[in-house]
């Protein structure tokens, strides 16, 4: 991604905010800014503007007026622009925060909220979003239009719920990487930008969580997209500066003593990051953080992960006992059971469970990983 | 979001539905057109809801092909025109939930046949394997 593209993406929410302050409704402002972005991508390489933000505002406003030409209120809008002061830095930050809330509005489906956030807050083009999610551009364009119609009646100055915004950003991050847009990096950028406009502890918690997981990315996949589990990763390939930043962001948030699920998850990731070798992992503390996470969320997935951690801290039988109360239909339940049975010294059961887990794996690298585990144990059993 | 493949099976002999459906070439031209229009409208509607990915119809006759050793041409078998279970086409959708995928598959299965009545076509719903998530622990 070149410098212009970074700049364009960063300026997008600010410019939408300026257009809305001038009297444009959100949907029209967003369309106008998107058109201006497309024009910038086309013309800036040969003819860079002296004032990128001023250029974007001018071009987007012109696009907006073009779009509204048939509209009888056009004259009114032009009058409005006269004497309208540029928003100050504080107001621009408020505008950006409001855009996050609007794009993650609870009336939107998760997929719509993700698409709208990437376009209006992230400054990505519809084509880039479509490529990242492997759907045709026309489908993504419709998804975004519908999302904009859904929030058409929402006023931009209403306070929103940070938790809904965080869920959207988490989804973008967890989608991983496909196409030429790095969604994980994009999610980090958007979470950083959000952290700059609000001091909410969970925003910091999510940012720390993302940084700590992103730090492991170079070590997480082997040749051909092969999944390398945490215990087998080459920790020398973890990004230490991302880890340092993640730990610092997390510690600042934890010091304020308002714990939330993302801070707890980040704490678990930080404990893994802190271990120079897998043997040095502080599983007792990790179990304690999972206890917090279960208390905060009641999530069955957190209980499942806790059972695996208990298996490390107190031995496989304790882990299997922790697993016993959970729904076997949970994603990755069978894989966790297979792992604990192998560590308990029951390769036959483990092999059968790994094979079963492979059949219901939700993605190809995981399926292949689980199949290899089953194959390894079966070969061992044959002697 | 999750992607699903809708495989349109045409099971002439094993249809459990109360409607006995003759092959399409026994329908009236208008009935054939109405059936095709239903598919096209369905795809257009899904594009409008932001859920359409792709879809194609397939020729009913296919050929089985397999490798036959170094330096030899591939072995072919078929076509098998009399198969009881042929795949007439497919559609890929991108939806928020499994429930939504079921709902859409049910709608597509209600495409009209003779007399404008739904043909109760069997559709097989298969989830795509996605990219692995970043956070699993």
Coordinates of C-alpha atoms in Angstrom, one line a residue:
Chain A
X1 CA 0.0 0.0 0.0
X2 CA 1.6 3.3 -1.0
X3 CA 1.7 6.5 1.0
X4 CA -1.2 8.2 -1.0
X5 CA -3.4 5.3 -0.3
X6 CA -2.7 5.4 3.5
X7 CA -3.4 9.1 3.5
X8 CA -6.6 8.7 1.5
X9 CA -7.9 6.1 3.9
X10 CA -7.0 8.2 6.9
X11 CA -8.7 11.3 5.6
X12 CA -11.9 9.5 4.5
X13 CA -13.9 9.8 7.8
X14 CA -12.8 13.4 8.3
X15 CA -13.9 14.4 4.9
X16 CA -17.3 12.6 5.3
X17 CA -17.7 14.5 8.6
X18 CA -17.0 17.8 6.9
X19 CA -19.6 17.2 4.2
X20 CA -22.2 16.1 6.8
X21 CA -21.5 19.3 8.7
X22 CA -22.1 21.3 5.6
X23 CA -25.6 19.8 5.3
X24 CA -25.1 16.6 3.2
X25 CA -26.9 13.5 4.5
X26 CA -24.6 10.6 5.4
X27 CA -25.5 8.4 2.4
X28 CA -24.9 11.2 -0.1
X29 CA -21.7 12.4 1.6
X30 CA -20.3 8.9 1.7
X31 CA -21.0 8.3 -2.0
X32 CA -19.4 11.7 -2.9
X33 CA -16.3 10.9 -0.9
X34 CA -16.0 7.4 -2.4
X35 CA -16.2 9.0 -5.9
X36 CA -13.5 11.6 -4.9
X37 CA -11.3 8.7 -3.6
X38 CA -11.6 6.9 -6.9
X39 CA -10.6 10.1 -8.7
X40 CA -7.7 10.7 -6.3
X41 CA -6.4 7.2 -7.0
X42 CA -6.5 7.9 -10.7
X43 CA -5.0 11.4 -10.7
X44 CA -2.7 11.9 -7.7
X45 CA 0.1 9.8 -9.1
X46 CA 0.6 12.2 -12.0
X47 CA -0.7 15.3 -10.4
X48 CA -0.3 15.3 -6.6
X49 CA -2.3 17.9 -4.8
X50 CA -0.5 20.4 -2.5
X51 CA -3.2 20.1 0.1
X52 CA -4.6 16.5 0.0
X53 CA -7.4 17.1 2.5
X54 CA -8.5 20.4 0.9
X55 CA -8.4 18.6 -2.5
X56 CA -10.6 15.8 -1.2
X57 CA -13.1 18.1 0.4
X58 CA -13.4 20.3 -2.7
X59 CA -13.8 17.3 -5.1
X60 CA -16.1 15.4 -2.8
X61 CA -18.3 18.5 -2.3
X62 CA -18.4 19.1 -6.1
X63 CA -19.4 15.4 -6.5
X64 CA -22.1 15.9 -3.9
X65 CA -23.5 19.0 -5.6
X66 CA -23.4 17.2 -9.0
X67 CA -25.4 14.4 -7.4
X68 CA -27.9 16.8 -5.9
X69 CA -28.2 19.0 -9.0
X70 CA -31.8 17.9 -9.7
X71 CA -32.6 18.4 -6.0
X72 CA -34.5 21.6 -5.4
X73 CA -32.7 22.1 -2.1
X74 CA -29.4 22.6 -3.9
X75 CA -29.5 26.3 -3.5
X76 CA -30.1 25.9 0.2
X77 CA -27.1 23.7 0.5
X78 CA -24.9 26.1 -1.4
X79 CA -26.1 28.8 1.0
X80 CA -25.2 26.6 3.9
X81 CA -21.6 26.2 2.8
X82 CA -21.1 30.0 2.9
X83 CA -19.7 31.0 6.3
X84 CA -19.6 27.3 7.5
X85 CA -16.3 27.2 9.5
X86 CA -14.0 24.2 9.1
X87 CA -14.4 21.9 12.1
X88 CA -11.6 22.0 14.6
X89 CA -9.5 19.0 15.5
X90 CA -11.8 18.1 18.4
X91 CA -14.9 18.2 16.2
X92 CA -13.2 16.1 13.5
X93 CA -12.4 13.4 16.1
X94 CA -16.0 13.5 17.3
X95 CA -17.2 13.2 13.7
X96 CA -15.0 10.2 13.2
X97 CA -16.2 8.5 16.4
X98 CA -19.8 9.1 15.3
X99 CA -19.1 7.4 12.0
X100 CA -17.8 4.3 13.8
X101 CA -21.0 4.2 15.8
X102 CA -23.2 4.7 12.7
X103 CA -21.4 2.0 10.6
X104 CA -21.7 -0.5 13.5
X105 CA -25.3 0.4 14.3
X106 CA -27.1 -2.5 15.9
X107 CA -29.8 -2.5 13.2
X108 CA -27.1 -3.8 10.7
X109 CA -26.2 -7.4 10.1
X110 CA -22.5 -8.2 11.0
X111 CA -21.6 -8.5 7.3
X112 CA -23.2 -5.1 6.4
X113 CA -21.6 -3.4 9.4
X114 CA -18.2 -4.8 8.3
X115 CA -18.6 -3.6 4.7
X116 CA -19.9 -0.1 5.7
X117 CA -17.1 0.4 8.3
X118 CA -14.4 -0.6 5.8
X119 CA -15.8 1.9 3.2
X120 CA -16.9 4.9 5.2
X121 CA -14.4 4.7 8.1
X122 CA -11.6 2.7 6.4
X123 CA -11.7 4.5 3.0
X124 CA -11.5 1.3 1.1
X125 CA -13.1 1.1 -2.3
X126 CA -16.1 -1.2 -3.0
X127 CA -13.9 -3.2 -5.3
X128 CA -11.2 -3.8 -2.6
X129 CA -13.8 -4.8 -0.1
X130 CA -15.4 -7.2 -2.6
X131 CA -12.1 -8.8 -3.4
X132 CA -11.2 -9.2 0.3
X133 CA -14.4 -11.0 1.0
X134 CA -14.5 -12.9 -2.3
X135 CA -17.8 -11.7 -3.6
X136 CA -18.6 -9.8 -6.9
X137 CA -18.3 -6.1 -6.8
X138 CA -22.0 -5.7 -7.7
X139 CA -23.0 -7.8 -4.7
X140 CA -20.8 -5.8 -2.3
X141 CA -22.1 -2.5 -3.8
X142 CA -25.6 -3.6 -3.0
X143 CA -24.7 -4.8 0.5
X144 CA -23.3 -1.3 1.2
X145 CA -26.3 0.5 -0.3
X146 CA -28.6 -1.5 1.8
X147 CA -26.6 -0.9 4.9
X148 CA -26.8 2.9 4.1
X149 CA -30.5 2.7 3.7
X150 CA -30.9 0.8 6.9
X151 CA -29.1 3.6 8.9
X152 CA -30.6 6.4 6.9
X153 CA -32.8 7.5 9.7
X154 CA -30.1 7.4 12.4
X155 CA -28.9 10.9 13.4
X156 CA -25.1 11.2 13.4
X157 CA -25.0 13.0 16.7
X158 CA -26.4 10.1 18.8
X159 CA -24.1 8.4 21.2
X160 CA -23.4 4.8 20.2
X161 CA -22.2 1.7 22.0
X162 CA -18.5 1.1 21.8
X163 CA -19.0 -2.6 22.2
X164 CA -20.8 -2.9 18.9
X165 CA -17.9 -1.1 17.1
X166 CA -15.4 -3.4 18.8
X167 CA -17.3 -6.5 17.6
X168 CA -17.2 -5.2 14.0
X169 CA -13.4 -4.5 14.2
X170 CA -12.8 -7.9 15.8
X171 CA -14.6 -9.5 12.9
X172 CA -12.5 -7.6 10.3
X173 CA -9.3 -8.7 12.1
X174 CA -10.3 -12.3 12.6
X175 CA -11.2 -12.7 8.9
X176 CA -7.5 -12.7 8.3
X177 CA -5.9 -12.2 5.0
X178 CA -7.2 -12.6 1.5
X179 CA -6.7 -10.7 -1.7
X180 CA -4.5 -7.5 -1.9
X181 CA -6.1 -5.8 1.1
X182 CA -4.6 -7.0 4.4
X183 CA -7.7 -7.0 6.6
X184 CA -5.8 -7.7 9.8
X185 CA -3.6 -4.7 9.2
X186 CA -6.6 -2.6 8.3
X187 CA -8.4 -3.7 11.5
X188 CA -5.4 -2.6 13.5
X189 CA -5.3 0.8 11.8
X190 CA -9.0 1.4 12.4
X191 CA -8.7 0.3 16.0
X192 CA -5.7 2.6 16.6
X193 CA -7.7 5.4 15.0
X194 CA -10.6 4.6 17.4
X195 CA -8.2 4.5 20.4
X196 CA -7.1 8.0 19.4
X197 CA -10.6 9.3 19.7
X198 CA -11.8 7.5 22.9
X199 CA -10.1 6.4 26.1
X200 CA -12.4 3.4 26.5
X201 CA -10.4 0.5 28.2
X202 CA -11.8 -2.2 25.9
X203 CA -10.7 -0.3 22.8
X204 CA -7.2 -0.5 24.2
X205 CA -7.8 -4.1 25.1
X206 CA -8.9 -5.0 21.6
X207 CA -5.9 -3.1 20.1
X208 CA -3.5 -5.0 22.4
X209 CA -5.2 -8.3 21.4
X210 CA -4.8 -7.5 17.7
X211 CA -1.2 -6.4 18.1
X212 CA -0.2 -9.5 20.1
X213 CA -1.8 -11.9 17.6
X214 CA -0.5 -10.0 14.6
X215 CA 3.0 -10.3 16.0
X216 CA 2.8 -14.1 15.6
X217 CA 1.6 -14.0 12.0
X218 CA 5.0 -14.7 10.4
X219 CA 5.3 -17.8 12.5
X220 CA 1.7 -19.0 12.2
X221 CA 1.9 -20.5 8.7
X222 CA 4.4 -22.7 7.0
X223 CA 5.0 -23.5 3.4
X224 CA 1.8 -23.8 1.3
X225 CA -0.3 -22.2 4.0
X226 CA 0.3 -25.0 6.4
X227 CA -1.0 -24.2 9.9
X228 CA 1.8 -24.1 12.6
X229 CA 0.2 -24.4 16.0
X230 CA 1.3 -22.1 18.8
X231 CA 3.4 -24.8 20.6
X232 CA 5.4 -25.5 17.4
X233 CA 5.9 -21.9 16.2
X234 CA 9.4 -20.5 15.8
X235 CA 9.2 -17.8 18.4
X236 CA 12.2 -16.1 16.9
X237 CA 9.9 -15.0 14.1
X238 CA 7.5 -13.3 16.4
X239 CA 7.5 -9.5 15.9
X240 CA 9.0 -8.2 19.2
X241 CA 8.1 -4.5 18.6
X242 CA 4.4 -5.4 18.0
X243 CA 4.5 -7.5 21.2
X244 CA 6.2 -4.7 23.2
X245 CA 3.5 -2.2 21.9
X246 CA 0.7 -4.6 22.7
X247 CA 1.9 -5.3 26.2
X248 CA 2.3 -1.6 26.9
X249 CA -1.2 -0.7 25.6
X250 CA -2.6 -3.6 27.6
X251 CA -0.8 -2.6 30.8
X252 CA -2.1 1.0 30.6
X253 CA -5.6 -0.3 30.1
X254 CA -5.4 -2.9 33.0
X255 CA -4.1 -0.2 35.3
X256 CA -7.4 1.6 35.1
X257 CA -9.1 -1.5 36.7
X258 CA -12.1 -1.7 34.4
X259 CA -11.6 -5.2 33.1
X260 CA -13.4 -6.4 30.0
X261 CA -13.3 -9.5 27.7
X262 CA -10.8 -8.0 25.2
X263 CA -8.4 -7.0 27.9
X264 CA -8.7 -10.6 29.4
X265 CA -8.1 -12.1 25.9
X266 CA -5.1 -9.8 25.4
X267 CA -3.7 -10.8 28.8
X268 CA -3.8 -14.4 27.7
X269 CA -2.1 -13.5 24.4
X270 CA 0.5 -11.5 26.3
X271 CA 1.4 -14.5 28.6
X272 CA 2.0 -16.6 25.5
X273 CA 4.1 -13.8 24.0
X274 CA 6.1 -13.6 27.2
X275 CA 7.3 -17.2 27.1
X276 CA 10.6 -17.6 25.3
X277 CA 9.8 -21.3 24.8
X278 CA 6.5 -23.2 25.0
X279 CA 7.8 -25.0 28.2
X280 CA 8.1 -21.6 29.9
X281 CA 4.5 -20.8 29.4
X282 CA 2.8 -19.7 32.6
X283 CA -0.3 -21.9 32.3
X284 CA -1.4 -21.3 35.9
X285 CA -1.8 -17.6 35.2
X286 CA -3.4 -18.3 31.8
X287 CA -6.1 -20.5 33.5
X288 CA -6.7 -17.6 35.9
X289 CA -7.3 -15.3 33.0
X290 CA -9.6 -17.8 31.4
X291 CA -11.6 -17.9 34.7
X292 CA -11.9 -14.1 34.3
X293 CA -13.0 -14.4 30.7
X294 CA -15.6 -17.1 31.6
X295 CA -16.9 -14.9 34.4
X296 CA -17.1 -11.8 32.1
X297 CA -18.7 -13.6 29.1
X298 CA -20.0 -17.0 30.1
X299 CA -18.9 -18.0 26.6
X300 CA -18.7 -21.7 25.9
X301 CA -15.8 -21.2 23.6
X302 CA -13.9 -19.5 26.5
X303 CA -14.7 -22.6 28.7
X304 CA -13.4 -24.9 26.0
X305 CA -10.1 -23.0 25.7
X306 CA -9.9 -22.9 29.5
X307 CA -10.2 -26.7 29.6
X308 CA -7.2 -27.0 27.3
X309 CA -5.2 -24.6 29.5
X310 CA -6.3 -26.6 32.6
X311 CA -4.9 -29.7 30.8
X312 CA -1.5 -27.9 30.6
X313 CA -1.5 -26.4 34.1
X314 CA -2.9 -29.4 36.0
X315 CA -2.4 -32.4 33.7
X316 CA -4.6 -34.0 30.9
X317 CA -7.1 -35.7 33.3
X318 CA -8.0 -32.4 34.8
X319 CA -8.3 -30.9 31.3
X320 CA -10.6 -33.8 30.3
X321 CA -12.7 -33.3 33.5
X322 CA -13.0 -29.6 32.6
X323 CA -14.1 -30.5 29.1
X324 CA -16.7 -33.0 30.4
X325 CA -19.4 -30.5 31.2
X326 CA -19.3 -28.8 27.8
X327 CA -21.4 -29.3 24.7
X328 CA -19.6 -31.7 22.3
X329 CA -21.2 -29.8 19.4
X330 CA -18.9 -26.8 20.2
X331 CA -16.5 -25.8 17.4
X332 CA -13.1 -27.4 18.1
X333 CA -14.5 -29.5 21.0
X334 CA -13.4 -32.8 19.4
X335 CA -10.0 -31.4 18.4
X336 CA -9.4 -30.3 22.1
X337 CA -10.5 -33.7 23.3
X338 CA -8.2 -35.4 20.8
X339 CA -5.3 -33.3 22.1
X340 CA -6.0 -34.0 25.7
X341 CA -6.3 -37.8 25.1
X342 CA -3.0 -37.9 23.3
X343 CA -1.3 -36.1 26.2
X344 CA -2.9 -38.5 28.6
X345 CA -1.3 -41.4 26.7
X346 CA -4.2 -42.8 24.8
X347 CA -3.1 -42.5 21.1
X348 CA -5.9 -44.8 19.8
X349 CA -8.7 -42.5 21.1
X350 CA -6.8 -39.4 20.1
X351 CA -6.3 -40.7 16.5
X352 CA -10.0 -41.5 16.2
X353 CA -11.0 -38.0 17.6
X354 CA -8.5 -36.2 15.4
X355 CA -10.0 -37.8 12.3
X356 CA -13.5 -37.0 13.5
X357 CA -12.4 -33.4 14.2
X358 CA -10.9 -33.1 10.7
X359 CA -14.2 -34.0 9.1
X360 CA -16.0 -31.0 10.8
X361 CA -13.1 -28.5 10.5
X362 CA -14.3 -25.1 9.3
X363 CA -11.3 -24.4 7.1
X364 CA -8.8 -26.2 5.0
X365 CA -5.5 -25.5 6.9
X366 CA -7.2 -26.7 10.1
X367 CA -8.5 -29.8 8.4
X368 CA -5.2 -30.7 7.0
X369 CA -3.5 -30.1 10.4
X370 CA -6.0 -32.4 12.2
X371 CA -5.7 -35.0 9.4
X372 CA -1.9 -35.0 9.8
X373 CA -2.3 -35.5 13.6
X374 CA -4.5 -38.5 13.1
X375 CA -2.1 -39.9 10.4
X376 CA 0.9 -39.4 12.7
X377 CA -0.8 -41.3 15.6
X378 CA -2.1 -44.1 13.3
X379 CA 1.4 -44.6 11.9
X380 CA 2.7 -44.7 15.4
X381 CA 0.0 -47.3 16.5
X382 CA 0.9 -49.5 13.5
X383 CA 4.4 -49.5 14.9
Chain B
X1 CA -20.6 -14.4 6.8
X2 CA -20.3 -17.8 5.3
X3 CA -20.4 -19.0 1.8
X4 CA -22.5 -22.0 0.7
X5 CA -22.8 -23.9 -2.5
X6 CA -26.3 -24.8 -3.6
X7 CA -26.1 -27.9 -5.8
X8 CA -29.2 -28.4 -7.8
X9 CA -29.7 -32.1 -8.0
X10 CA -32.2 -33.4 -10.4
X11 CA -33.4 -36.7 -9.0
X12 CA -35.9 -38.0 -11.5
X13 CA -36.5 -41.4 -9.8
X14 CA -36.2 -40.6 -6.2
X15 CA -38.2 -37.5 -5.8
X16 CA -40.1 -37.8 -2.5
X17 CA -42.4 -35.0 -3.4
X18 CA -46.1 -35.5 -4.1
X19 CA -45.7 -33.8 -7.5
X20 CA -44.8 -36.2 -10.3
X21 CA -42.7 -34.1 -12.5
X22 CA -42.1 -35.0 -16.2
X23 CA -38.7 -34.1 -17.8
X24 CA -38.5 -30.4 -18.9
X25 CA -38.9 -31.2 -22.6
X26 CA -42.4 -32.3 -21.8
X27 CA -43.4 -29.0 -20.3
X28 CA -44.9 -26.1 -22.3
X29 CA -42.5 -23.5 -23.6
X30 CA -44.1 -21.0 -21.2
X31 CA -43.5 -23.3 -18.3
X32 CA -39.8 -23.7 -19.3
X33 CA -39.5 -19.9 -19.6
X34 CA -41.2 -19.3 -16.2
X35 CA -38.8 -21.8 -14.6
X36 CA -35.8 -20.0 -16.0
X37 CA -37.1 -16.6 -15.2
X38 CA -37.6 -17.7 -11.6
X39 CA -33.9 -18.7 -11.4
X40 CA -32.8 -15.4 -12.9
X41 CA -35.0 -13.4 -10.6
X42 CA -33.8 -15.3 -7.6
X43 CA -30.1 -14.4 -8.6
X44 CA -31.0 -10.8 -9.2
X45 CA -32.8 -10.5 -5.9
X46 CA -29.8 -12.0 -4.0
X47 CA -27.5 -9.6 -5.7
X48 CA -29.8 -6.9 -4.4
X49 CA -29.5 -8.2 -0.8
X50 CA -25.7 -8.5 -1.2
X51 CA -25.7 -12.3 -0.9
X52 CA -25.1 -13.5 -4.5
X53 CA -21.6 -14.8 -5.4
X54 CA -22.0 -16.9 -8.5
X55 CA -24.2 -19.4 -10.3
X56 CA -24.2 -21.4 -13.5
X57 CA -26.3 -24.1 -15.2
X58 CA -24.5 -27.3 -16.3
X59 CA -25.0 -29.5 -19.3
X60 CA -26.7 -32.8 -18.1
X61 CA -24.1 -34.9 -19.8
X62 CA -20.6 -35.2 -18.4
X63 CA -17.6 -37.4 -18.8
X64 CA -15.6 -39.2 -16.2
X65 CA -11.8 -38.7 -16.6
X66 CA -8.9 -40.2 -14.8
X67 CA -5.1 -40.4 -15.1
X68 CA -4.0 -43.7 -16.7
X69 CA -0.2 -43.8 -16.1
X70 CA 2.9 -42.1 -17.4
X71 CA 2.8 -41.2 -21.1
X72 CA -0.8 -42.5 -21.6
X73 CA -3.8 -40.4 -22.5
X74 CA -6.4 -40.1 -19.7
X75 CA -9.1 -42.7 -19.5
X76 CA -12.6 -41.5 -20.1
X77 CA -15.9 -43.0 -19.3
X78 CA -19.4 -42.0 -20.1
X79 CA -21.3 -39.9 -20.8
X80 CA -24.1 -41.4 -18.8
X81 CA -27.4 -40.0 -20.0
X82 CA -29.5 -42.3 -17.9
X83 CA -28.2 -41.3 -14.5
X84 CA -30.7 -41.0 -11.7
X85 CA -28.9 -38.1 -10.0
X86 CA -27.5 -35.4 -12.2
X87 CA -26.4 -31.9 -11.1
X88 CA -28.3 -29.4 -13.2
X89 CA -26.5 -26.4 -11.9
X90 CA -25.2 -24.6 -8.9
X91 CA -25.2 -21.3 -7.1
X92 CA -22.9 -19.8 -4.5
X93 CA -24.3 -17.5 -1.8
X94 CA -22.7 -15.5 1.0
X95 CA -25.0 -15.2 4.0
X96 CA -25.0 -14.3 7.6
X97 CA -26.2 -17.7 9.0
X98 CA -26.9 -21.3 8.2
X99 CA -30.6 -20.6 8.8
X100 CA -30.5 -18.0 6.1
X101 CA -28.8 -20.4 3.7
X102 CA -31.5 -23.0 4.4
X103 CA -34.2 -20.4 3.8
X104 CA -32.8 -19.5 0.4
X105 CA -32.3 -23.1 -0.6
X106 CA -35.9 -23.7 0.2
X107 CA -36.9 -20.8 -2.0
X108 CA -34.8 -21.9 -4.9
X109 CA -36.2 -25.4 -4.6
X110 CA -39.7 -24.0 -5.1
X111 CA -39.0 -23.0 -8.7
X112 CA -42.1 -23.5 -10.8
X113 CA -42.6 -26.5 -13.1
X114 CA -45.6 -27.8 -14.9
X115 CA -48.8 -25.9 -14.2
X116 CA -46.7 -23.3 -12.5
X117 CA -46.5 -25.5 -9.4
X118 CA -43.2 -25.8 -7.5
X119 CA -41.1 -28.8 -8.6
X120 CA -39.8 -29.7 -5.1
X121 CA -36.3 -30.0 -6.6
X122 CA -33.7 -31.4 -4.2
X123 CA -30.9 -28.9 -3.4
X124 CA -27.8 -29.9 -1.6
X125 CA -26.3 -27.2 0.7
X126 CA -22.6 -27.4 1.2
X127 CA -20.6 -24.9 3.3
X128 CA -17.3 -23.6 1.9
X129 CA -14.2 -24.1 4.0
X130 CA -13.2 -20.6 5.0
X131 CA -9.9 -19.0 5.7
X132 CA -8.6 -19.9 9.1
X133 CA -9.4 -17.2 11.8
X134 CA -6.6 -15.3 13.3
X135 CA -7.6 -15.8 17.0
X136 CA -8.4 -19.3 18.1
X137 CA -7.1 -19.6 21.6

